[in-house]
Amino acid sequence: MARLIVVLGAAAALAGCARKSASEPVAGVLPNPVVEYRCESGEQIAVRLDGVAAVVRVNGVDYTLPQLSSVAGVSTFSDGRHVLEIRQGRTFFALGRSTPRLCTAQ
């Protein structure tokens, strides 16, 4: 009986530590910031990096671009149609088949 009480107590304690959902923020942990850019092409984009992908918002539409590579100061994200490149701290974006254009943080 004592073991059952200990097991139930431990289960209750662990249940109190569980989050209600995966999207619920964790106290003390900030989400990745969104950075807004104006590109040479005139487009305004908002970019959030999450470690394995970039989410780029263009004209109210979000595009999730998986990270393809990160070599020698160049990180490339693409879904096969849109490309975001970060080259030594400078950001370039191409929508569709256009040439990547320099984008400046606002």
PDB file of C-alpha atoms in Angstrom, residues 32-38 44-49 55-57 91 104-106:
ATOM      1  CA  ASN A  32      12.564  33.192 -32.183  1.00  0.00           C
ATOM      2  CA  PRO A  33      12.127  36.824 -33.211  1.00  0.00           C
ATOM      3  CA  VAL A  34      10.609  37.919 -36.492  1.00  0.00           C
ATOM      4  CA  VAL A  35      12.809  40.322 -38.474  1.00  0.00           C
ATOM      5  CA  GLU A  36      11.220  42.561 -41.079  1.00  0.00           C
ATOM      6  CA  TYR A  37      13.106  43.428 -44.279  1.00  0.00           C
ATOM      7  CA  ARG A  38      12.674  45.627 -47.328  1.00  0.00           C
ATOM      8  CA  GLN A  44       8.655  43.602 -47.769  1.00  0.00           C
ATOM      9  CA  ILE A  45       9.270  40.290 -46.054  1.00  0.00           C
ATOM     10  CA  ALA A  46       9.235  39.057 -42.470  1.00  0.00           C
ATOM     11  CA  VAL A  47      11.614  36.233 -41.531  1.00  0.00           C
ATOM     12  CA  ARG A  48      11.708  33.910 -38.524  1.00  0.00           C
ATOM     13  CA  LEU A  49      14.477  31.333 -38.224  1.00  0.00           C
ATOM     14  CA  VAL A  55       9.457  31.002 -42.232  1.00  0.00           C
ATOM     15  CA  VAL A  56       9.194  33.889 -44.686  1.00  0.00           C
ATOM     16  CA  ARG A  57       6.037  35.998 -44.910  1.00  0.00           C
ATOM     17  CA  THR A  91      20.117  38.625 -46.305  1.00  0.00           C
ATOM     18  CA  THR A 104      17.743  45.281 -45.464  1.00  0.00           C
ATOM     19  CA  ALA A 105      16.367  44.907 -41.928  1.00  0.00           C
ATOM     20  CA  GLN A 106      13.846  47.590 -40.997  1.00  0.00           C
TER      21      GLN A 106
END
